Short mmCIF file of C-alpha atoms and ligand atoms in Angstrom, two decimals:
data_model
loop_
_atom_site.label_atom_id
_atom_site.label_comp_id
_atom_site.label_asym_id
_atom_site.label_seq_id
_atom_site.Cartn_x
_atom_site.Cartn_y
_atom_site.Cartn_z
CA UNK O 11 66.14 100.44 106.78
CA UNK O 12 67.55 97.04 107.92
CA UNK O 13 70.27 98.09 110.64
CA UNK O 14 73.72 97.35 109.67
CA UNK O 15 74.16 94.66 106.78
CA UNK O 16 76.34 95.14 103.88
CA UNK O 17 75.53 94.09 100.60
CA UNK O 18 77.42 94.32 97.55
CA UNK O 19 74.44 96.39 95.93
CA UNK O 20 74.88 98.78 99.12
CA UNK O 21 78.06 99.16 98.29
CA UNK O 22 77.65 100.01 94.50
CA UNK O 23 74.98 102.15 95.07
CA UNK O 24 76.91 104.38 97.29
CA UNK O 25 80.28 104.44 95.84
CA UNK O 26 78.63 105.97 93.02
CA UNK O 27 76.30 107.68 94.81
CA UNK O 28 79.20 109.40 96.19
CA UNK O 29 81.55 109.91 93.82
CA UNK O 30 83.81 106.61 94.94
CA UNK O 31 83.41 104.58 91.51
CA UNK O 32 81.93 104.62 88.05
CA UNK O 33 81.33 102.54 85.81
CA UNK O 34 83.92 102.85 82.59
CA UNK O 35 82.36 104.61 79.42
CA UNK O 36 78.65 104.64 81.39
CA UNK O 37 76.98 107.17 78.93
CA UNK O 38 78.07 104.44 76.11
CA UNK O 39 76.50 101.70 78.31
CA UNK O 40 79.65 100.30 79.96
CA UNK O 41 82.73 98.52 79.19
CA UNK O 42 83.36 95.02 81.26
CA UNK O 43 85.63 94.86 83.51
CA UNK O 44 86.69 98.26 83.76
CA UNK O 45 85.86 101.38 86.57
CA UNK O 46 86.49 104.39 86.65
CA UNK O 47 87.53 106.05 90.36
CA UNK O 48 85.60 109.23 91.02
CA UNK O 49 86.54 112.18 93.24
CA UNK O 50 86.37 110.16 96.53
CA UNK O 51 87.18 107.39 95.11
CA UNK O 52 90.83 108.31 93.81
CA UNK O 53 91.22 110.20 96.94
CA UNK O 54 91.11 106.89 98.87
CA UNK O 55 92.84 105.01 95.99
CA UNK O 56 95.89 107.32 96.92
CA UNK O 57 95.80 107.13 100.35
CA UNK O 58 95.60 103.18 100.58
CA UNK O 59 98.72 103.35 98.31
CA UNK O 60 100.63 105.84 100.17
CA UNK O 61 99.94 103.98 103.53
CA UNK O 62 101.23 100.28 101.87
CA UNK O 63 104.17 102.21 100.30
CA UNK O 64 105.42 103.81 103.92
CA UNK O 65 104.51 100.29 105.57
CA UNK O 66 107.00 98.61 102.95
CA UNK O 67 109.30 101.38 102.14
CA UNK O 68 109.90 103.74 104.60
CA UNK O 69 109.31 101.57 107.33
CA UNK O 70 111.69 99.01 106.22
CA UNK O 71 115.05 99.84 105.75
CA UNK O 72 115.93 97.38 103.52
CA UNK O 73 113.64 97.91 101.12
CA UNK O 74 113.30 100.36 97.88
CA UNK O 75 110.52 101.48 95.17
CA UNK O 76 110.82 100.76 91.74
CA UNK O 77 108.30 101.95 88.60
CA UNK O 78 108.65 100.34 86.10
CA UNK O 79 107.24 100.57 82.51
CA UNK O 80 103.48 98.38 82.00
CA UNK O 81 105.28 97.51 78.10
CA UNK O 82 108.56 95.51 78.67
CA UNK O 83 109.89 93.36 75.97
CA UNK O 84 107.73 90.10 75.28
CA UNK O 85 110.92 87.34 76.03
CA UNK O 86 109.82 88.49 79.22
CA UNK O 87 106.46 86.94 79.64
CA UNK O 88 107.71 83.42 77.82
CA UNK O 89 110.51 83.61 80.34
CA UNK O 90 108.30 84.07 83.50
CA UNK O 91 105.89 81.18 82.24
CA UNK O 92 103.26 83.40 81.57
CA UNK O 93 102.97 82.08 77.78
CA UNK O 94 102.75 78.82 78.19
CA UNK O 95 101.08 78.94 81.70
CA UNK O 96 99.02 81.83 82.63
CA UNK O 97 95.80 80.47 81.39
CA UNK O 98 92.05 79.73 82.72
CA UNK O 99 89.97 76.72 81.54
CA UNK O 100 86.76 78.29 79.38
CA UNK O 101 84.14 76.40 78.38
CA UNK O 102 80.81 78.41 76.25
CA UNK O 103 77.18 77.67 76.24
CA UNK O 104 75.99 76.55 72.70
CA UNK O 105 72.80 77.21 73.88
CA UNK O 106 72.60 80.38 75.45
CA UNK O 107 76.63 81.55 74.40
CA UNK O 108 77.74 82.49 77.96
CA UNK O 109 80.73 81.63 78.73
CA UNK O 110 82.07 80.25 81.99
CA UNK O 111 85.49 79.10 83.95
CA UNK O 112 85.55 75.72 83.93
CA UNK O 113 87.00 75.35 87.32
CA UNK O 114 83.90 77.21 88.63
CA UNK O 115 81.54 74.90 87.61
CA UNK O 116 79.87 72.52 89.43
CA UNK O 117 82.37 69.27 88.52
CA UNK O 118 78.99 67.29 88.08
CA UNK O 119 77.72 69.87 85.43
CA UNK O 120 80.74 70.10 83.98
CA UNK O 121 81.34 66.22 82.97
CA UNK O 122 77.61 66.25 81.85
CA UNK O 123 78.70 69.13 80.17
CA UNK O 124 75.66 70.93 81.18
CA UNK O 125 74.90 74.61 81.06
CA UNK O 126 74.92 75.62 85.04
CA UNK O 127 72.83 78.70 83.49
CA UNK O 128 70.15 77.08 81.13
CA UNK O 129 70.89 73.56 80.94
CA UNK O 130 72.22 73.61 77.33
CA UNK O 131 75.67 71.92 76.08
CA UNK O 132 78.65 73.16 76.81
CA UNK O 133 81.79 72.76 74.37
CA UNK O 134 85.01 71.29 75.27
CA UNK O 135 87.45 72.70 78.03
CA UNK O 136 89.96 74.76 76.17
CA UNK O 137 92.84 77.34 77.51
CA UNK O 138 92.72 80.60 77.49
CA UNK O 139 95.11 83.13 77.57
CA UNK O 140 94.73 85.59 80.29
CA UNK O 141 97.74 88.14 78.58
CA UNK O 142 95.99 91.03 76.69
CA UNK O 143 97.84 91.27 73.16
CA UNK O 144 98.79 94.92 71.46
CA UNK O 145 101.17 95.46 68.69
CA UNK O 146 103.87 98.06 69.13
CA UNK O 147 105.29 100.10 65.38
CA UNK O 148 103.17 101.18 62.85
CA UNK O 149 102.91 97.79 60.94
CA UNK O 150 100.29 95.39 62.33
CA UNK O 151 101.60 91.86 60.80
CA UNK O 152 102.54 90.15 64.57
CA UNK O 153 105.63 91.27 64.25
CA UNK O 154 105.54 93.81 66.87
CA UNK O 155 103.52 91.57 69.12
CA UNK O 156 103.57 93.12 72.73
CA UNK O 157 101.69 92.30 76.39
CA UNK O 158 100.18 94.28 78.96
CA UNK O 159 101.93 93.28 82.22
CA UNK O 160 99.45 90.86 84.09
CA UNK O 161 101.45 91.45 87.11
CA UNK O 162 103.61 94.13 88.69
CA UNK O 163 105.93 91.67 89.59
CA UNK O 164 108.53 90.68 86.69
CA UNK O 165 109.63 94.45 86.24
CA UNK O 166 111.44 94.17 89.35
CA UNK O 167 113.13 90.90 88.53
CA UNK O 168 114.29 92.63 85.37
CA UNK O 169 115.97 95.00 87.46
CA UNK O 170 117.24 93.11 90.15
CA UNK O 171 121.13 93.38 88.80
CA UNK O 172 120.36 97.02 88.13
CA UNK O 173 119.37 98.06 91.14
CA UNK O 174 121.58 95.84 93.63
CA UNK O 175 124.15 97.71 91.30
CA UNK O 176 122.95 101.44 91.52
CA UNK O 177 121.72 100.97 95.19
CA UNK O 178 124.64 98.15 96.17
CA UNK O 179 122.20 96.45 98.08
CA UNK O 180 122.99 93.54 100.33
CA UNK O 181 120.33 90.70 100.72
CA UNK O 182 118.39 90.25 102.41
CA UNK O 183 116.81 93.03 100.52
CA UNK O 184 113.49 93.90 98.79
CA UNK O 185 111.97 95.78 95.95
CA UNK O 186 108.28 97.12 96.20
CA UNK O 187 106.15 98.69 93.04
CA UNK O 188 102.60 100.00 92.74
CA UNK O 189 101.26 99.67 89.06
CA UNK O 190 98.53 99.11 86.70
CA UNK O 191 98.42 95.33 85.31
CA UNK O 192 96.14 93.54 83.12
CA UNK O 193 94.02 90.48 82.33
CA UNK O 194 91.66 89.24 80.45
CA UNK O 195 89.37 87.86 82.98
CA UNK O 196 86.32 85.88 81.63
CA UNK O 197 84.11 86.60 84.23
CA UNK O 198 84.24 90.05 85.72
CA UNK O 199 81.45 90.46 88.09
CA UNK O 200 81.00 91.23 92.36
CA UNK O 201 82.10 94.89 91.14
CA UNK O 202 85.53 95.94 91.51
CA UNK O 203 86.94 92.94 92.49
CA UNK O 204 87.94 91.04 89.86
CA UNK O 205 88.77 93.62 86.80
CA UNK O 206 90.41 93.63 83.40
CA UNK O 207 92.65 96.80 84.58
CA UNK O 208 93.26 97.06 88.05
CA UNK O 209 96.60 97.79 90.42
CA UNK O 210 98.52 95.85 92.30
CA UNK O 211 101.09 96.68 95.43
CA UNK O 212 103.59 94.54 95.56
CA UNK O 213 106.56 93.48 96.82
CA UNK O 214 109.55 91.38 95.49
CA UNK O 215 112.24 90.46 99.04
CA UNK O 216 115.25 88.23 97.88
CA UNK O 217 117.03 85.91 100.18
CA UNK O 218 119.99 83.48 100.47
CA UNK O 219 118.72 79.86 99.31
CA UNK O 220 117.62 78.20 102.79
CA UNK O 221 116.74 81.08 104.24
CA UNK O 222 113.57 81.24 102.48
CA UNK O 223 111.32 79.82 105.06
CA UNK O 224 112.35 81.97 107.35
CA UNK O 225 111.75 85.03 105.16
CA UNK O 226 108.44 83.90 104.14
CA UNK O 227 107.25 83.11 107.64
CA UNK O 228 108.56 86.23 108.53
CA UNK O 229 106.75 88.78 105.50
CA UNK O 230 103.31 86.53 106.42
CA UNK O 231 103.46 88.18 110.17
CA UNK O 232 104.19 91.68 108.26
CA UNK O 233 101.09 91.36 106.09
CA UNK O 234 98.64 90.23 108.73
CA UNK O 235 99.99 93.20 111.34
CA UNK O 236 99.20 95.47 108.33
CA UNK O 237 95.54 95.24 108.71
CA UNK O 238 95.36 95.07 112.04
CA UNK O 239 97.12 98.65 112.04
CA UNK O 240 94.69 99.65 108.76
CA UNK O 241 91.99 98.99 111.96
CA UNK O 242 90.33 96.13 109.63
CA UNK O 243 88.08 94.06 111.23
CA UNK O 244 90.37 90.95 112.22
CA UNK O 245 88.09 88.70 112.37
CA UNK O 246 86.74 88.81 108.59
CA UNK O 247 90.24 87.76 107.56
CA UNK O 248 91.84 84.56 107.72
CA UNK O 249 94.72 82.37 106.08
CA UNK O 250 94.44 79.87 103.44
CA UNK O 251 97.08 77.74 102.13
CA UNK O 252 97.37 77.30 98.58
CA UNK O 253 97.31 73.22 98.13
CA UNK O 254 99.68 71.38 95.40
CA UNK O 255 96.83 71.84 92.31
CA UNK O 256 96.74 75.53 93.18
CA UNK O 257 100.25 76.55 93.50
CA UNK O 258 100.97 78.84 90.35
CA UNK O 259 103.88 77.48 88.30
CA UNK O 260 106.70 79.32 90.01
CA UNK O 261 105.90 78.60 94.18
CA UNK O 262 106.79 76.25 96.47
CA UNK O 263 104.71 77.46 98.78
CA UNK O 264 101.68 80.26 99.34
CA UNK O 265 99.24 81.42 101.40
CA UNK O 266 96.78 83.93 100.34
CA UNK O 267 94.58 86.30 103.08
CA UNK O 268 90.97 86.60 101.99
CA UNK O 269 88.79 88.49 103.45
CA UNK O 270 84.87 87.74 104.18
CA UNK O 271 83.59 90.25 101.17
CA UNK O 272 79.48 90.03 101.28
CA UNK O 273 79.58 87.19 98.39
CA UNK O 274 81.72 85.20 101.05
CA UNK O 275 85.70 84.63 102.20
CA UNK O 276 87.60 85.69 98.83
CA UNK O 277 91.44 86.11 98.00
CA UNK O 278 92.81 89.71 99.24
CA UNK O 279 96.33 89.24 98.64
CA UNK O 280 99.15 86.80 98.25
CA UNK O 281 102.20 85.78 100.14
CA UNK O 282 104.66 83.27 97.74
CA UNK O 283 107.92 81.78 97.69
CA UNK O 284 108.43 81.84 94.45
CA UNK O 285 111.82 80.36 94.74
CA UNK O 286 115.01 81.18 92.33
CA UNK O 287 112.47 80.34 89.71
CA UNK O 288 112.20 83.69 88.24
CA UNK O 289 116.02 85.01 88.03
CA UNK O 290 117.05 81.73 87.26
CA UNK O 291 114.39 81.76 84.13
CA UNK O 292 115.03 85.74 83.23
CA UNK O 293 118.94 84.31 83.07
CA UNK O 294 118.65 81.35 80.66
CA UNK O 295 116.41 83.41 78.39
CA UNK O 296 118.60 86.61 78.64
CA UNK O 297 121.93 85.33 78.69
CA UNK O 298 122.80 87.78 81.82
CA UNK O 299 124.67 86.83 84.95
CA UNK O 300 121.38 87.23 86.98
CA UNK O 301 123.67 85.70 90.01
CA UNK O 302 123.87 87.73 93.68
CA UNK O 303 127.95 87.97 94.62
CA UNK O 304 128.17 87.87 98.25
CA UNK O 305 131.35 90.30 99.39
CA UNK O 306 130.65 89.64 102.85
CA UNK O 307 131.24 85.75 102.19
CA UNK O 308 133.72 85.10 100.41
CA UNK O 309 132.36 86.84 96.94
CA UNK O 310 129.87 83.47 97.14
CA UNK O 311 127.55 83.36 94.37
CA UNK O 312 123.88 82.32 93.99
CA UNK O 313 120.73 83.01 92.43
CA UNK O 314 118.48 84.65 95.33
CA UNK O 315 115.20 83.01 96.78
CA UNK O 316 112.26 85.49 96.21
CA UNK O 317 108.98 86.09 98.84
CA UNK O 318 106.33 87.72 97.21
CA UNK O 319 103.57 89.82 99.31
CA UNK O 320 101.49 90.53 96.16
CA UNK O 321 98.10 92.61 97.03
CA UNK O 322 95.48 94.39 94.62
CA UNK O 323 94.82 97.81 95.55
CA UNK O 324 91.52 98.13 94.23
CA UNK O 325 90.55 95.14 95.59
CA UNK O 326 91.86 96.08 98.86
CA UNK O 327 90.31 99.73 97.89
CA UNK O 328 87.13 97.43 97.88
CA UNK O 329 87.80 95.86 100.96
CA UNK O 330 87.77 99.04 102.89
CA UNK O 331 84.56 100.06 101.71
CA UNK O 332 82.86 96.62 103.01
CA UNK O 333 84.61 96.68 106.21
CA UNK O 334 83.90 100.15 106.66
CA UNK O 335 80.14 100.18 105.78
CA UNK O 336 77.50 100.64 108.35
CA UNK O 337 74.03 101.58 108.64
CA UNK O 338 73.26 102.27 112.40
CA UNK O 339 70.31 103.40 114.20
CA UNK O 340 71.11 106.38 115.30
CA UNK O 341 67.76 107.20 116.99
CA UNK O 342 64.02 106.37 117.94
CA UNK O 343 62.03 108.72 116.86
CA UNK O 344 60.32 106.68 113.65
CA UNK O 345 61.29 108.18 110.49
CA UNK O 346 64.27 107.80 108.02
CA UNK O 347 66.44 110.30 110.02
CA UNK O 348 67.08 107.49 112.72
CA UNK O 349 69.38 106.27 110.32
CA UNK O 350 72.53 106.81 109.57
CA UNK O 351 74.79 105.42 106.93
CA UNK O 352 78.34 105.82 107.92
CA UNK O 353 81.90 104.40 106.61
CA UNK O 354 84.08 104.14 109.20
CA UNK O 355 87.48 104.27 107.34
CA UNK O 356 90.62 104.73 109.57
CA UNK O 357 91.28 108.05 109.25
CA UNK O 358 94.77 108.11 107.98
CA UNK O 359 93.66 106.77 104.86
CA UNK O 360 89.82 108.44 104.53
CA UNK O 361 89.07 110.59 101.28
CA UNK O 362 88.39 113.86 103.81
CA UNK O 363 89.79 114.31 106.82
CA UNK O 364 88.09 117.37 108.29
CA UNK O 365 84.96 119.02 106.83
CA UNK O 366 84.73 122.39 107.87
CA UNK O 367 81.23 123.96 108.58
CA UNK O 368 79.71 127.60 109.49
CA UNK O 369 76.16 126.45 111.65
CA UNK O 370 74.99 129.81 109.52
CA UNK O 371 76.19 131.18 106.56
CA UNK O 372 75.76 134.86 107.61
CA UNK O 373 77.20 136.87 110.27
CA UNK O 374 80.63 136.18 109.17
CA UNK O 375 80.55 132.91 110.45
CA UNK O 376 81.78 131.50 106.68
CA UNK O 377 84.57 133.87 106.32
CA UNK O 378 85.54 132.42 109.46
CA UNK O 379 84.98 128.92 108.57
CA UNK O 380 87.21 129.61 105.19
CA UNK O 381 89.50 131.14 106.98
CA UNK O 382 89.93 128.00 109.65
CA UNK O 383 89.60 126.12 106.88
CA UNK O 384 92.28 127.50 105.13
CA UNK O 385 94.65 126.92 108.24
CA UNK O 386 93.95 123.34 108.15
CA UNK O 387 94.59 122.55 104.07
CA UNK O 388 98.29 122.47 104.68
CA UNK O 389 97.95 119.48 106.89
CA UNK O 390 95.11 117.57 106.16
CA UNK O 391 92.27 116.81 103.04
CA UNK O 392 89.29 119.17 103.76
CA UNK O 393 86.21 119.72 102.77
CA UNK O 394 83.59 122.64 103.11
CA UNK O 395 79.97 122.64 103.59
CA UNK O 396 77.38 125.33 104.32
CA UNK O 397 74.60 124.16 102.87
CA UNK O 398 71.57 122.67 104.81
CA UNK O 399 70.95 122.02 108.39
CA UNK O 400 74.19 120.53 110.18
CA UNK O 401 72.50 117.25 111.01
CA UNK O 402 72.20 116.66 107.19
CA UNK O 403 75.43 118.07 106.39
CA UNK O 404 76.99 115.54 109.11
CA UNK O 405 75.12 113.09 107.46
CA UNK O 406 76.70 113.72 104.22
CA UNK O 407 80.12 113.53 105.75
CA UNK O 408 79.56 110.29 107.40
CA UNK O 409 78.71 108.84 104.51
CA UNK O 410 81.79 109.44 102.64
CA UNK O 411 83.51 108.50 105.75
CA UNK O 412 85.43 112.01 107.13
CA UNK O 413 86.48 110.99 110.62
CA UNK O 414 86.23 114.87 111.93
CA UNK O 415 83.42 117.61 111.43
CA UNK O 416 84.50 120.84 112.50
CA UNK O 417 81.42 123.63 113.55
CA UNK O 418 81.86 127.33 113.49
CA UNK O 419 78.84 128.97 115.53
CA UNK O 420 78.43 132.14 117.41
CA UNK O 421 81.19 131.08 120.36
CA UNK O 422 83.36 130.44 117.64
CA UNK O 423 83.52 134.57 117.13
CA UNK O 424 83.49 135.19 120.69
CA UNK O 425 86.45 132.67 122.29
CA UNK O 426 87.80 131.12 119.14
CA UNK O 427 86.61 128.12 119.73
CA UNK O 428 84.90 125.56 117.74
CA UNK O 429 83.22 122.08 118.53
CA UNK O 430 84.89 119.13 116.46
CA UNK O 431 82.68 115.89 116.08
CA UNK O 432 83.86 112.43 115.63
CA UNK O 433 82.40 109.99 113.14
CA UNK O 434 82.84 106.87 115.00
CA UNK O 435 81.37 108.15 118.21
CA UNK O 436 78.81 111.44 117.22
CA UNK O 437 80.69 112.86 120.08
CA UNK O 438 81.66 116.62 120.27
CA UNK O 439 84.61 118.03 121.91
CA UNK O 440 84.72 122.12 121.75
CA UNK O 441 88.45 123.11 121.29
CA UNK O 442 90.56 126.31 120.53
CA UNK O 443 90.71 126.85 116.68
CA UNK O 444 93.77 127.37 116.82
CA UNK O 445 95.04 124.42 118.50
CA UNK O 446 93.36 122.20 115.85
CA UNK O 447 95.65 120.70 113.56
CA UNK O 448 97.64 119.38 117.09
CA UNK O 449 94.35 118.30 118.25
CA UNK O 450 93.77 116.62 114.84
CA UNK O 451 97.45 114.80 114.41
CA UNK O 452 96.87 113.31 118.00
CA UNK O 453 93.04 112.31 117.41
CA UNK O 454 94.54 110.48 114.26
CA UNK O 455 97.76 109.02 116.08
CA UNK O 456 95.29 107.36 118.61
CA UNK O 457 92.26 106.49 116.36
CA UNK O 458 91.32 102.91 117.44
CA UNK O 459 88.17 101.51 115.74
CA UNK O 460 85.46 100.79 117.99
N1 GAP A 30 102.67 88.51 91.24
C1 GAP A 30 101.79 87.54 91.77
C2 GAP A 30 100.39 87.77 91.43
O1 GAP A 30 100.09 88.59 90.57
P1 GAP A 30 97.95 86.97 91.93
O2 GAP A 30 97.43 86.11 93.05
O3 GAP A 30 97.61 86.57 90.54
O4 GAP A 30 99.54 87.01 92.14
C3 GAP A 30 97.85 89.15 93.34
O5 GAP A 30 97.48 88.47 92.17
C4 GAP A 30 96.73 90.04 93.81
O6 GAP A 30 96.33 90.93 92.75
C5 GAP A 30 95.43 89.30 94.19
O7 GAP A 30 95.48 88.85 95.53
C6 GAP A 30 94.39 90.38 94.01
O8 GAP A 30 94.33 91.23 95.15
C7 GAP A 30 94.93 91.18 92.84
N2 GAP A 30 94.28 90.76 91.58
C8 GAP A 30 94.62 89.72 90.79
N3 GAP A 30 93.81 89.65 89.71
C9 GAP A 30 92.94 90.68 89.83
C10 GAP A 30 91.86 91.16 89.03
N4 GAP A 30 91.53 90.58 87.88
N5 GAP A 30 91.17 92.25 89.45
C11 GAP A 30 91.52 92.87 90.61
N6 GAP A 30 92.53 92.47 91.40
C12 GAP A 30 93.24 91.39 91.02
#
């Protein structure tokens, strides 16, 4: 085993090895574009979501959580652009019928219009519409024509009067959501990262016109302390800047943060100023007073400035496993036991955070173990092994990525103690049992990745 290199197929092969992530409708044989998140899997879906929402929510005062519905009202979608605009170039293979982004291709290929595949003739360019399409009533005649949401975004602008009313927010002031969104990709491979149903996190901050540079500035230090704090390795991420033919209709400016994924340095998330475009747009085609009444100046009026931090949580789900991947040599002794493979997730956001494990099932060390266990379920995500030596069974726990094994041996009945090993390190510490979950909260207050 070669030590320490993460490949995509690695990656695969253990998330559903290990109950992380399925493929959607498998026994059928598959359905593009979609996954399904197993046990593990949803566990560390949550968590990533729950540690993004505190970071924007409860850590910021001025900001608030919104759900909105995935079904709003289609004058929505011609008002944001996404109609007219939201589209990729396709071209098809007439030889082989796959079919391909244009802007993917090699621009030599493409004006040949040759197959990058087999050589054959491609068609013409055409648009494509990334918006997924359902009809809402029980007549199907296009009358009733409705959209998944491709982004989380334009349910907050719809209830930016709303909720400055209910909450009488002052701006600076943002709005954050977690949601499903849609889109009909055309190519859907590299695994979970680019889907046709995935989530995104994001979040919507409206400022006073002029002020927008500041803001943006300001929410691009926010997002790159985030990982640093989610104990990602720094330097697999970097900045790029979107130039003028990238820009999506609505920014002025935009920076995405990719991250070096094993097929190369690909888009994690966005920051945009998206500028009054979007209120301004959802107030021509609504007909509402979308406009922000300043009482602290004068009862000034304006249409706000919006900064977007817009990240995918199952790509950033994805993220986490590559980062967090490792096979290390663990030993010299020649056979497959040197080896471990181990995910080193930060342990605020890991599926498990303490397995619990009697050295032998008899002599009442499992009651014990349940019983310690037990303690601990009010605090933390456990798990419980007794099955197989402890060198396998830490094995197993490594691999999902539980930053704390706790042992129950024969000491364990005599002092009520017990030995807790760390992930990262293989080191063991014996401490009371009962001093555990304050032994725990401080181990995971500290954690620093090595
Ligand atoms: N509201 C702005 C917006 O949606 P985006 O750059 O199109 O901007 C934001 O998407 C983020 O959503 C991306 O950085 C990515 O993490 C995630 N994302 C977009 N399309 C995705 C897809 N097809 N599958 C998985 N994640 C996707």
């Amino acid at each position: 085993m070669p030590e320490s290199n993460t490949s995509m197929d690695k990656i695969v092969s253990l998330a559903k090895r290990r109950g992380f992530v399925f493929q959607s409708s498998e026994i059928y044989g598959g359905q593009a574009g979609a996954w399904d998140y197993g046990p593990m899997g949803v566990e560390l879906k949550n968590r990533i979501a729950r540690f993004w929402w505190k970071e924007m929510t409860q850590l910021h005062d001025d900001i608030v959580g919104l759900d909105a519905s995935i079904l709003m009202h289609p004058k929505v979608w011609e008002a944001s652009g996404h109609v007219e605009n939201f589209t990729d170039p396709l071209v098809d293979c007439k030889k082989c019928k796959q079919r391909f982004r244009a802007d993917q291709i090699d621009p030599d290929k493409l004006a040949r219009k040759e197959c990058p595949e087999c050589g054959g003739e491609l068609t013409d360019t055409r648009k494509f519409n990334l918006m997924f399409k359902t009809n809402i009533g029980p007549v199907d005649d296009g009358s009733g024509l409705i959209y998944l949401r491709p982004e989380t975004a334009q349910g907050i602008y719809v209830n930016f009067r709303n909720i400055v009313q209910s909450n009488r927010m002052k701006i600076p002031f943002g709005i954050a959501q977690i949601g499903k969104a849609f889109r009909n990709e055309i190519v859907t491979k590299n695994f979970i990262f680019r889907t046709c149903e995935f989530e995104q996190m994001e979040m919507q901050y409206f400022v006073k016109p002029g002020e927008d540079e500041k803001y943006f500035e300001y929410w691009r230090g926010q997002r790159w302390a985030y990982y640093e704090k989610l104990g990602i390795h720094m330097d697999k991420l970097r900045w790029h800047r979107h130039g003028p033919d990238e820009l999506a209709h609505y920014a002025k400016d935009a920076y995405d943060i990719e991250y070096e994924f094993p097929m190369g340095f690909k888009e994690l998330e966005g920051v945009h100023n998206r500028t009054n475009f979007d209120l301004t747009r959802h107030q021509q085609f609504s007909g509402k007073d979308l406009q922000y009444i300043d009482q602290d100046n004068g009862n000034e009026r304006y249409i706000p400035f919006i900064i977007e931090t817009s990240a995918g949580l199952t790509r950033q789900l994805l993220m986490v496993l590559c980062d967090a991947y490792e096979e290390q040599k663990v030993a010299d002794k020649g056979n497959d036991d040197d080896f471990r493979t181990v995910l080193h997730i930060h342990p605020i956001i890991a599926p498990v955070t303490v397995a619990v494990l009697p050295l032998m099932k008899k002599d009442g060390l499992a009651e014990l173990a349940h019983s310690i266990r037990n303690e601990l379920k009010e605090d933390y995500s456990t798990d419980y092994d007794q099955s197989g030596a402890i060198g396998r069974r830490y094995r197993r726990q490594d691999e999902i990525g539980t930053p704390y094994c706790v042992t129950i041996d024969y000491q364990t009945k005599e002092d009520g103690t017990v030995t807790v090993r760390d992930r990262d390190s293989m080191a063991q510490d014996r401490v009371q049992a009962s001093a555990l979950p304050e032994y725990l909260r401080a181990k995971i207050k500290s954690y620093k990745r090595a």
